[in-house]
Coordinates of C-alpha atoms in Angstrom, one line a residue:
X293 CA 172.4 144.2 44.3
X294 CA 173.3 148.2 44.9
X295 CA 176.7 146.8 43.5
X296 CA 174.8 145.9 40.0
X297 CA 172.6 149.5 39.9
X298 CA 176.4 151.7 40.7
X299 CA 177.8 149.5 38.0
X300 CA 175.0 150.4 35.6
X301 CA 174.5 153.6 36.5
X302 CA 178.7 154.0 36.0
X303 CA 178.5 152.8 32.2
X304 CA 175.8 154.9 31.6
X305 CA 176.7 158.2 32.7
X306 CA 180.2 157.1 30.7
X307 CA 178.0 156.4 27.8
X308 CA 177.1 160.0 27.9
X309 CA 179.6 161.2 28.7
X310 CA 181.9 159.6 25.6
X311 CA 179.0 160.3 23.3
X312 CA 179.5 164.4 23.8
X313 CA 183.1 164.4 23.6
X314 CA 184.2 166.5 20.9
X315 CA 186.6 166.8 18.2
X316 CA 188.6 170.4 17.4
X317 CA 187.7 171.8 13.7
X318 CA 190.0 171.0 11.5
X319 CA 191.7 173.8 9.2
X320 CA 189.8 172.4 6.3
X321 CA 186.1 172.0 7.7
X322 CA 186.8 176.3 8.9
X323 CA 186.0 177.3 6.0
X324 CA 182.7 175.5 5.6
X325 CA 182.1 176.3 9.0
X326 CA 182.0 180.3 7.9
X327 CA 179.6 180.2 5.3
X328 CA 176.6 182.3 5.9
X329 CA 174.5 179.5 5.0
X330 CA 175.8 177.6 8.0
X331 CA 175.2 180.7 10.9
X332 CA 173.0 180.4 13.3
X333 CA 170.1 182.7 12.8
X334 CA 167.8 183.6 15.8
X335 CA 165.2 185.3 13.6
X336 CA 164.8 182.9 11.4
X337 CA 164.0 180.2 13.9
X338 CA 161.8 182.7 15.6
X339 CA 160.3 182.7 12.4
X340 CA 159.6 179.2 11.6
X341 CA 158.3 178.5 15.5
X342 CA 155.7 181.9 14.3
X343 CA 154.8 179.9 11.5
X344 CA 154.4 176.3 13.3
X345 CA 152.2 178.2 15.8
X346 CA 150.0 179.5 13.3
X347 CA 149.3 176.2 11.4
X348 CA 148.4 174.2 14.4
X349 CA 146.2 177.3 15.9
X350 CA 144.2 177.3 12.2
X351 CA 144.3 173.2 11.8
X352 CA 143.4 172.6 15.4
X353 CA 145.8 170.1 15.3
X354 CA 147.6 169.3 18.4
X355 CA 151.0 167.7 17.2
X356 CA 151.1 170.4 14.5
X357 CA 152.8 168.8 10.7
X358 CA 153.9 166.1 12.4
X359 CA 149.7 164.8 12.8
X360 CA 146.8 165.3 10.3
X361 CA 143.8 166.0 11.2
X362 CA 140.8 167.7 10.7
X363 CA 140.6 171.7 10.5
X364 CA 137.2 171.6 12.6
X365 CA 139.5 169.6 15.3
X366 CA 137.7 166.3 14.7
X367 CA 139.7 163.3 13.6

């Protein structure tokens, strides 16, 4: 039986493990890669999780757009 759970546990974590391999960029894909639209912005996430914030403090929601709900907190 502890045979079975190492064998499972083996193909799993190989799973995984094959699932975040990665492929190098190609020459091509660079240059899409470098557009500003594609960079990583820290303020501008900051800014949306500001925003989220504020719409589930003011709809009392607790799964924020994701879950309607009343802004008095009542269903």
């Amino acid at each position: 039986m502890k045979q079975i759970y190492a064998l499972g546990t083996a193909v799993v974590v190989l799973s995984f493990l094959a699932g975040c391999s990665t492929q190098p960029v190609k020459a091509w894909q660079r240059g899409d890669l470098a557009r500003p639209d594609m960079q990583w912005d820290a303020a501008l996430v900051r800014e949306a999780e500001i925003r989220d914030h504020t719409y589930v403090s003011k709809e009392a929601a607790s799964m924020g757009p994701a879950l309607g709900g009343g802004g008095c907190g009542c269903n």
